[in-house]
Short mmCIF file of C-alpha atoms in Angstrom, two decimals:
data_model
loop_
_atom_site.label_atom_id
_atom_site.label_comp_id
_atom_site.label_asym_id
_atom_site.label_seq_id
_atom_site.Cartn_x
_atom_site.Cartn_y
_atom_site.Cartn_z
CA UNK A 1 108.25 81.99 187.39
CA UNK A 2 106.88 80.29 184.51
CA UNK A 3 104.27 77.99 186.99
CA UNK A 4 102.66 81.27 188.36
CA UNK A 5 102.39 82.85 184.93
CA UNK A 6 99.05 83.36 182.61
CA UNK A 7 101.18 81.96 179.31
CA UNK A 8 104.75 82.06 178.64
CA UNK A 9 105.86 83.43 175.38
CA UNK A 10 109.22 82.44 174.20
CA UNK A 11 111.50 83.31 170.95
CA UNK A 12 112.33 80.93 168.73
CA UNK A 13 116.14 79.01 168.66
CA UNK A 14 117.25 76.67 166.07
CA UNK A 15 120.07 75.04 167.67
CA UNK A 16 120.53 72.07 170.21
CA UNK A 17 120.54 73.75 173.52
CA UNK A 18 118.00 76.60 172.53
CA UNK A 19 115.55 73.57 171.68
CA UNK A 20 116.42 71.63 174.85
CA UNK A 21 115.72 74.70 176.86
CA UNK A 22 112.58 75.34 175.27
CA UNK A 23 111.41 72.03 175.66
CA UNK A 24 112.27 72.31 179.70
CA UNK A 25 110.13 75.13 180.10
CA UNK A 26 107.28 73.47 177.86
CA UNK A 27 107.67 70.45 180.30
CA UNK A 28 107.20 72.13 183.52
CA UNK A 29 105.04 74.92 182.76
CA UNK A 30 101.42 74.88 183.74
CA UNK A 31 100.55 77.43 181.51
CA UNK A 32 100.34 78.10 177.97
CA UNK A 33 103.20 78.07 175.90
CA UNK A 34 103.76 80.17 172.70
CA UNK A 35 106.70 80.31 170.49
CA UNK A 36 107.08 83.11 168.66
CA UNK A 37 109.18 83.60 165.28
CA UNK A 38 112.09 86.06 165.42
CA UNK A 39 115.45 83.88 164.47
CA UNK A 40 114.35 84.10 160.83
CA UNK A 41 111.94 85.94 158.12
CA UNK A 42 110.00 82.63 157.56
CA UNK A 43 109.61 80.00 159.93
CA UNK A 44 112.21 76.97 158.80
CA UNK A 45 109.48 74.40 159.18
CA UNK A 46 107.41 76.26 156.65
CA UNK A 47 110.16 76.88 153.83
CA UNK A 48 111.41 73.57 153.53
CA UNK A 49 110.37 70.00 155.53
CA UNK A 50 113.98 68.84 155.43
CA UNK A 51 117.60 69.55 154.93
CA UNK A 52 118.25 71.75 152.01
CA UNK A 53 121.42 70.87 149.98
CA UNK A 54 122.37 74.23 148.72
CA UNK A 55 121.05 78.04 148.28
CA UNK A 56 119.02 77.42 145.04
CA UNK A 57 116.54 74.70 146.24
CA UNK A 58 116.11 76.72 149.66
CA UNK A 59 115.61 80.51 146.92
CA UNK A 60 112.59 78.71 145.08
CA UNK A 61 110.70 77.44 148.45
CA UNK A 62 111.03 81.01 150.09
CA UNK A 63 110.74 83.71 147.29
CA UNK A 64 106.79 83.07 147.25
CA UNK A 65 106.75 83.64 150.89
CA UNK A 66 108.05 86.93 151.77
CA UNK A 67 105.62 89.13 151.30
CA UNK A 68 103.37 87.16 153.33
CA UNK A 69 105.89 87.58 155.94
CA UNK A 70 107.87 90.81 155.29
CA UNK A 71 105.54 92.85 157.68
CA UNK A 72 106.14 95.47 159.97
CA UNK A 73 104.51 95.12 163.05
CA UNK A 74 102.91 97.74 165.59
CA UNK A 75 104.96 98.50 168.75
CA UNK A 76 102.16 98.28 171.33
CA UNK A 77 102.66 99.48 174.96
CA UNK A 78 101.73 96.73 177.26
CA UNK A 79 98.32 97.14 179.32
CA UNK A 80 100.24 96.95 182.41
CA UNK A 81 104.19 97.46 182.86
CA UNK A 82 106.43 94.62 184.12
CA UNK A 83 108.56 97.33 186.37
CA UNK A 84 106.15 97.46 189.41
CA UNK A 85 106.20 93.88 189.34
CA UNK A 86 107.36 92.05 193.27
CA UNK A 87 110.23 90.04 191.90
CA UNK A 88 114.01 89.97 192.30
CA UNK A 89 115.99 90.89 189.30
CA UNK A 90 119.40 90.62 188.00
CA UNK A 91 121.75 93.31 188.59
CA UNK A 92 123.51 94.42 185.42
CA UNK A 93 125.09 98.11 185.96
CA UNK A 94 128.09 96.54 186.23
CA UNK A 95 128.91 93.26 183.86
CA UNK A 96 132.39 92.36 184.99
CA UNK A 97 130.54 91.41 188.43
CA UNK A 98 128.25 89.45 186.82
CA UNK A 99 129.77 87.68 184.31
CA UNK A 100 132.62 86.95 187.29
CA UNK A 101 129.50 84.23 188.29
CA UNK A 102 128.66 82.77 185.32
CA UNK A 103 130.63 79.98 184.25
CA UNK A 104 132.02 81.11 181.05
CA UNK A 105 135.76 81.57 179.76
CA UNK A 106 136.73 84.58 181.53
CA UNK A 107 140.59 84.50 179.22
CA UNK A 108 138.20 85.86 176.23
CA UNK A 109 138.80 90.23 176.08
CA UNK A 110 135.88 92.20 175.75
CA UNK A 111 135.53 93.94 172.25
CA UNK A 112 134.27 97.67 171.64
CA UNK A 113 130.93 96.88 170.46
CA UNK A 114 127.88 99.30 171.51
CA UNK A 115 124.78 96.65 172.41
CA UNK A 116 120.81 96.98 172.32
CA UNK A 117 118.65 97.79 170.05
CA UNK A 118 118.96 101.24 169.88
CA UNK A 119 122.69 100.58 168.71
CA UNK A 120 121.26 97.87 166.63
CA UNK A 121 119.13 100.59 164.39
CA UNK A 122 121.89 103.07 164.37
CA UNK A 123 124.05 100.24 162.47
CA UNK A 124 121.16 100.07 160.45
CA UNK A 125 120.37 103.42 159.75
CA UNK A 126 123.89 104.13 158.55
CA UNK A 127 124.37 101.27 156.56
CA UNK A 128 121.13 102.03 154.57
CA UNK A 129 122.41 105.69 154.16
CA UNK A 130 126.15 104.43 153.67
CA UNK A 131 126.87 101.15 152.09
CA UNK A 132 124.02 99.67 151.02
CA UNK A 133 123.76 100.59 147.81
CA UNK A 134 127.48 99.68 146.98
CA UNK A 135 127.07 96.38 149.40
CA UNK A 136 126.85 94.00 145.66
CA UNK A 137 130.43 95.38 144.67
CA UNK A 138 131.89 95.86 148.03
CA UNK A 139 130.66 92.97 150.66
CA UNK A 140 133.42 90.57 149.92
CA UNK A 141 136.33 93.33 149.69
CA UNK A 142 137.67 92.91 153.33
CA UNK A 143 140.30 95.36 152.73
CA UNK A 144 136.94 98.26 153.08
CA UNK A 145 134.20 98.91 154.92
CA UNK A 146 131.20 97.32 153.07
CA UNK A 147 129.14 95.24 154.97
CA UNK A 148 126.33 95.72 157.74
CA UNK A 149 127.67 95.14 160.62
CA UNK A 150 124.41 93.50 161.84
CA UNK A 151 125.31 89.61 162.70
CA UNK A 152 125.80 90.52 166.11
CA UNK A 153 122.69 92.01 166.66
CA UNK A 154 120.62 89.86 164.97
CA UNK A 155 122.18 86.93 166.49
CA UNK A 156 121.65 87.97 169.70
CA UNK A 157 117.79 89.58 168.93
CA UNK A 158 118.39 92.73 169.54
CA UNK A 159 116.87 93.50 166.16
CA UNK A 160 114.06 91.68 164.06
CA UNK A 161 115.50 90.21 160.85
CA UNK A 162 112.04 91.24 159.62
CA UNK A 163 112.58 94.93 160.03
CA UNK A 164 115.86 94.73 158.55
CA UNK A 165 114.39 93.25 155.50
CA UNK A 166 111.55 95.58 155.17
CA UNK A 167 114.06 98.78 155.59
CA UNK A 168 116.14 97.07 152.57
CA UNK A 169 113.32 96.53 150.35
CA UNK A 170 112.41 100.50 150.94
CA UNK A 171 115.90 101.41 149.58
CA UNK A 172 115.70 99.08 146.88
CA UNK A 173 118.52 98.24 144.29
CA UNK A 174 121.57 95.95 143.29
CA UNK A 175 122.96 96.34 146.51
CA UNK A 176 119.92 95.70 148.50
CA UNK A 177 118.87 92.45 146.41
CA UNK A 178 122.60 91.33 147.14
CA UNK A 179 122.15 91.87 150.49
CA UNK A 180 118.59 90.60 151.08
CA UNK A 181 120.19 87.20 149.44
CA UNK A 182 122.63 87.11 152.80
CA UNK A 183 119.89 88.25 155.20
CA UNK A 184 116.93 85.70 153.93
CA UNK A 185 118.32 83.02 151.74
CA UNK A 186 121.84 82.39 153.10
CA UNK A 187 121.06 82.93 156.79
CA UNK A 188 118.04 81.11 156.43
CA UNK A 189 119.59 78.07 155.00
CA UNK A 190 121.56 78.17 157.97
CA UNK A 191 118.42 77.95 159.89
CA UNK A 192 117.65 74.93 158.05
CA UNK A 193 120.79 73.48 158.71
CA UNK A 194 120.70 73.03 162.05
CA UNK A 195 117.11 72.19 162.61
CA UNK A 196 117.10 69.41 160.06
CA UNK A 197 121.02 68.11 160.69
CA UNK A 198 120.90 66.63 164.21
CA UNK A 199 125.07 66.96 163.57
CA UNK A 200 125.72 70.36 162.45
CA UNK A 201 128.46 71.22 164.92
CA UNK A 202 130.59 67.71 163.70
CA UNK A 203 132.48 66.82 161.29
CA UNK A 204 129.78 63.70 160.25
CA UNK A 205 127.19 66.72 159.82
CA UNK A 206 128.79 67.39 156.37
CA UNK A 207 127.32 66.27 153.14
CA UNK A 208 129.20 62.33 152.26
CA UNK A 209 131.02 63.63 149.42
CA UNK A 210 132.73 65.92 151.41
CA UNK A 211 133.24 63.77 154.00
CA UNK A 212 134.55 61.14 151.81
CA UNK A 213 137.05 63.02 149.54
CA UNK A 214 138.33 64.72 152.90
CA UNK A 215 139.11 61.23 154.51
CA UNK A 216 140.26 60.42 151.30
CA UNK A 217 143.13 62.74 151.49
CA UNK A 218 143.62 62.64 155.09
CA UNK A 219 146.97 60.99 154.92
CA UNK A 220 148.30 63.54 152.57
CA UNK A 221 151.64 65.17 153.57
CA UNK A 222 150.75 68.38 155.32
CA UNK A 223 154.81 70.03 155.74
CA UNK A 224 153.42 72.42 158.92
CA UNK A 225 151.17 71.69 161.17
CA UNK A 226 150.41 74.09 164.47
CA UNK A 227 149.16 73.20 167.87
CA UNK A 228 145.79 74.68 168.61
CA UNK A 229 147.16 77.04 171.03
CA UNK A 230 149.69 78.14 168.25
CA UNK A 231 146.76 79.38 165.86
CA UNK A 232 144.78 80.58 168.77
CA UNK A 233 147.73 83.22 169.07
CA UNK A 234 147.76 83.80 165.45
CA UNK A 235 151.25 82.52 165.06
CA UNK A 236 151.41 81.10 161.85
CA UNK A 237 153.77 81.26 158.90
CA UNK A 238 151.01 82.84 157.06
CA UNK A 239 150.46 86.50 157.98
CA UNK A 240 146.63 86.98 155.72
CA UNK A 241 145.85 84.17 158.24
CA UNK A 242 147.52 85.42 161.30
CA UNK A 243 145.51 88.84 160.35
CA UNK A 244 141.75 87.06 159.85
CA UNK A 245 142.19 85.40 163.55
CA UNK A 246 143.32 88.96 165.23
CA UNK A 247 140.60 90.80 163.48
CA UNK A 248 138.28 87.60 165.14
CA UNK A 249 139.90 88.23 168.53
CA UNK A 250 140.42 92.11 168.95
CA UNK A 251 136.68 92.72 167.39
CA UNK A 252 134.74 89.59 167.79
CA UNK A 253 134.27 88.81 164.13
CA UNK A 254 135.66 88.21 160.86
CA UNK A 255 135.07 89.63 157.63
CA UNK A 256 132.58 86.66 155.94
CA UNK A 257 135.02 86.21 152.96
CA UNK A 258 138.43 85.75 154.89
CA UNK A 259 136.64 83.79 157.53
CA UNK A 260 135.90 81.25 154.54
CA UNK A 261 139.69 81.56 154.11
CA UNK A 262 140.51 81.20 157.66
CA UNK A 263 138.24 78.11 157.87
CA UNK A 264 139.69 76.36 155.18
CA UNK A 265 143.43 76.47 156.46
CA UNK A 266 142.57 74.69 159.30
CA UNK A 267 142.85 71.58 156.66
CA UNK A 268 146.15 72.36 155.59
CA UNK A 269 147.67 72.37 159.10
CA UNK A 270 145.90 70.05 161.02
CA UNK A 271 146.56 66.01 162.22
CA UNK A 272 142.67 64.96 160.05
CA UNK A 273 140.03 66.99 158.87
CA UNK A 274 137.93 65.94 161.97
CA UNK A 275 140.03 67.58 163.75
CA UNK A 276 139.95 70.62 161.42
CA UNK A 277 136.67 70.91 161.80
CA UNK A 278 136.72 70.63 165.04
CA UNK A 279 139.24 73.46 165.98
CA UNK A 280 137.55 75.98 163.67
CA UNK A 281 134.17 75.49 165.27
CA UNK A 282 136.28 75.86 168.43
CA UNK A 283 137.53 79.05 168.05
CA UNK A 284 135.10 80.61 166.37
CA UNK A 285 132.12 79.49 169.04
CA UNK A 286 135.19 81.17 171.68
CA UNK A 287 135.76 84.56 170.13
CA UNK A 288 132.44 85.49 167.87
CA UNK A 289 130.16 87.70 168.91
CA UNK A 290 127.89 85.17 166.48
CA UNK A 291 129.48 82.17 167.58
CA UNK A 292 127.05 79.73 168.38
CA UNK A 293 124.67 81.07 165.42
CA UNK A 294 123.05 79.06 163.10
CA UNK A 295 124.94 81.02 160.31
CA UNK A 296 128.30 80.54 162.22
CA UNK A 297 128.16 76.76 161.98
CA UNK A 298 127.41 76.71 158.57
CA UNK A 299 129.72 79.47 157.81
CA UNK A 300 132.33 77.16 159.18
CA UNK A 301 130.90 73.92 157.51
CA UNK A 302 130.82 75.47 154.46
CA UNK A 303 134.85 75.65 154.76
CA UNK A 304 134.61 71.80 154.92
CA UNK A 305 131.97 71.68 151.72
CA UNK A 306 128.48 72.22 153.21
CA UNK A 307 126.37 73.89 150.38
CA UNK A 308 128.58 74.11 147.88
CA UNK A 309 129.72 71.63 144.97
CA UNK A 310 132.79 69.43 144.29
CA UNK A 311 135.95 70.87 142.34
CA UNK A 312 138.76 69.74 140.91
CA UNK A 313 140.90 67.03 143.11
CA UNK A 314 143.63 68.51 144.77
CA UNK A 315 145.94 67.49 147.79
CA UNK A 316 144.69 67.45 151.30
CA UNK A 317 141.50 69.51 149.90
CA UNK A 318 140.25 66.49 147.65
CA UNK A 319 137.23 68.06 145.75
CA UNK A 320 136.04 70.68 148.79
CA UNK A 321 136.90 73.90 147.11
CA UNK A 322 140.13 75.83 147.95
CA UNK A 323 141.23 78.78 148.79
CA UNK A 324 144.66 80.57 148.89
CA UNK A 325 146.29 83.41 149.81
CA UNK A 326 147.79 84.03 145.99
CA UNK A 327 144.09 84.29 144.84
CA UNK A 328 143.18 86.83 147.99
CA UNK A 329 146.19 88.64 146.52
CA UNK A 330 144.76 88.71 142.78
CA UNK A 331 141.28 89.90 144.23
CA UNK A 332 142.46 92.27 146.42
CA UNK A 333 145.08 95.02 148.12
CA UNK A 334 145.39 92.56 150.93
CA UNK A 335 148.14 93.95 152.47
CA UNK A 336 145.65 96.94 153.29
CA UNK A 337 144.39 93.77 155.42
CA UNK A 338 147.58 92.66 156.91
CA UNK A 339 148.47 95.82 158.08
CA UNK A 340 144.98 96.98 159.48
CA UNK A 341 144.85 93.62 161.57
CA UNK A 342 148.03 91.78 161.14
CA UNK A 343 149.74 91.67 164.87
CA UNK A 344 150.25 89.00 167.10
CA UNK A 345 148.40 88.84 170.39
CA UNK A 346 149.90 90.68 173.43
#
C-alpha cells in the first residue's frame, strides 16, 4: 500500500518494535514519509538529548515548552473520504474471529472495557466533572475511585495526550497540576526512557546503583519463593498481593500505587533480581491493557530503582526503596482492597 501512496503519515512509537516497524516502512516506501507526534505532549528528542535520571531534571527542560505545544488542533474533514476507496479491508464485527488468527496468547480473558475514542472522551468528560479536582488527595488511595482511567486509551491513541492536557488546564487547580505532573512529566520521562535506554525492558537497563546493591543482596535468604505460574494465579501467602494481580487480571490494570507494591515483591520471592525483573515485566506486558507502554516499563523499573534515589540498606532490597504491606495498612483501609479484588482465579 505504502509504494502506491502520495506520502505516508505515521504516529510516533517510542519503543523497540514501534521504531523497527517504522523504519521498515521508511525503507521500502517510495514516497514521502512523515512522522507525526501523538505518544507525548513534546516530542522526547526536543525535551531532553539523552537519558534523564529522575523527574526533576526532565520538569525544568519541559515546563518552558508547553505552551508552545499545548494546542488544540482543528478537526478537518478530509478533501476526499478513504471509504470509496478499491481495497480489501479487515473484518472486525466480530473480534473473537479475528484475534483467533493472530498469533497472540489466546489463555488471556477479555476485560469489560468500552474502546474508541468516543469512550475515550466520556472517561474524560467524567473525570473532569468527577475526580479531578480531588485527584491530588485521592490518586494514590486504591481503596477509591480517584484516578482517570485514561492509560488505556492513551496508550493505545485513541485519545491525544494533548487534548487531555488542554481540558485539565481549563479546569485548573491542585488536582489538575497533580495530575498534569502524571500526564506530562512522569509519562514523558517514560518516553525518554525508552528512546534513550536501548535496555529498558532488562534488568541491565536500570541505573548501576541499583543494579549493584540488588546483586549485592542477591544471595540473601528469601524463606518463600513461588513459581511463576504460582503468582500468575495470585496464590501467594500475601492476600494485598494476591488482590493487586486479580485486579491486573479481571480488569487489565492495576491501581499505579499497589502496582509499585506488586512490582517490588517480585524481589522478595524470586531465585535473583534478574529474574524479578524479568517476571514482573512478564506479567504485566501479558495482562495490561498498557502493557507494552513506555510508562509500563518504567512503572515496573521503577520497582527495581529507576528514577528514584537510594535508601537505607536493607535485606534482599539493598538501597532500592521498599515497600510493605504494614505501611499500605498505615496509609490506608486496605482491606476495602482485599475484599473488592482479593479472590483467586477460577
Amino acid at each position: 500500500m505504502a509504494k502506491e501512496a502520495a506520502a505516508v503519515v505515521m504516529d510516533m512509537g517510542y519503543l523497540r518494535h514501534q521504531r523497527a516497524w517504522r523504519e521498515e516502512v521508511a525503507r521500502r516506501a517510495s514516497s514521502l514519509v512523515i512522522e507525526v507526534e501523538g505518544e507525548v505532549v513534546v516530542p522526547a528528542r526536543i525535551t531532553y538529548p539523552r537519558e534523564a535520571w529522575n523527574a526533576q531534571v526532565l520538569r525544568r527542560k519541559i515546563s518552558p515548552l508547553l505552551d508552545r505545544f499545548i494546542r488544540v488542533l482543528p478537526e478537518l474533514a478530509p478533501r476526499k473520504s478513504s471509504l470509496g476507496l478499491d481495497m480489501e479491508g479487515v473484518q472486525i464485527t466480530n473480534p473473537v474471529t479475528l484475534l483467533a488468527d493472530l498469533p497472540v496468547d489466546q489463555s488471556v480473558p477479555p476485560v469489560e472495557l468500552p474502546a474508541g475514542t468516543e469512550a475515550a472522551r466520556a472517561r474524560l468528560q467524567e473525570f473532569l466533572e468527577r475526580k479531578i479536582s480531588r485527584y491530588h488527595e485521592d490518586r494514590n488511595n486504591p481503596t477509591v475511585d480517584g484516578t482517570s482511567g485514561l492509560s488505556p486509551y492513551l496508550h493505545f491513541g485513541q485519545i491525544s495526550p494533548v487534548e487531555v492536557a488542554w481540558r485539565a488546564r481549563e479546569v485548573g487547580g491542585p488536582g489538575a497540576a497533580a495530575f498534569l505532573e502524571e500526564l506530562i512529566v512522569r509519562r514523558e520521562l517514560a518516553a525518554n526512557f525508552v528512546l534513550y535506554n536501548a535496555r529498558y525492558d532488562q534488568f541491565s537497563g536500570l541505573p548501576p546503583w541499583a543494579r549493584e546493591t540488588l546483586l549485592k543482596h542477591a544471595s540473601d535468604p528469601r524463606p518463600t519463593r513461588y513459581s511463576l505460574e504460582e503468582l500468575e494465579r495470585a496464590e501467594t501467602h500475601d492476600p494485598i498481593w494476591n488482590a493487586a494481580q486479580m485486579e491486573l487480571v479481571r480488569t487489565g490494570k492495576i491501581h499505579g500505587y499497589m502496582r509499585m507494591y506488586w512490582g517490588k515483591q517480585f524481589l522478595l520471592w524470586t531465585n535473583d533480581p534478574a529474574e524479578a525483573f524479568r517476571w514482573a515485566i512478564y506479567l504485566n506486558n501479558k495482562y495490561a491493557l498498557d502493557g507494552r507502554d513506555p510508562a509500563s516499563y518504567a512503572g515496573v523499573a521503577w520497582c527495581f530503582g529507576l528514577h528514584d534515589r537510594p535508601f537505607p540498606e536493607r535485606p534482599v532490597f539493598g538501597r532500592v526503596r521498599p515497600m510493605t504491606g504494614a505501611g499500605l495498612r498505615r496509609k490506608f483501609p486496605i482491606d476495602v482492597y482485599i475484599s473488592r479484588w482479593g479472590k483467586r482465579m477460577p
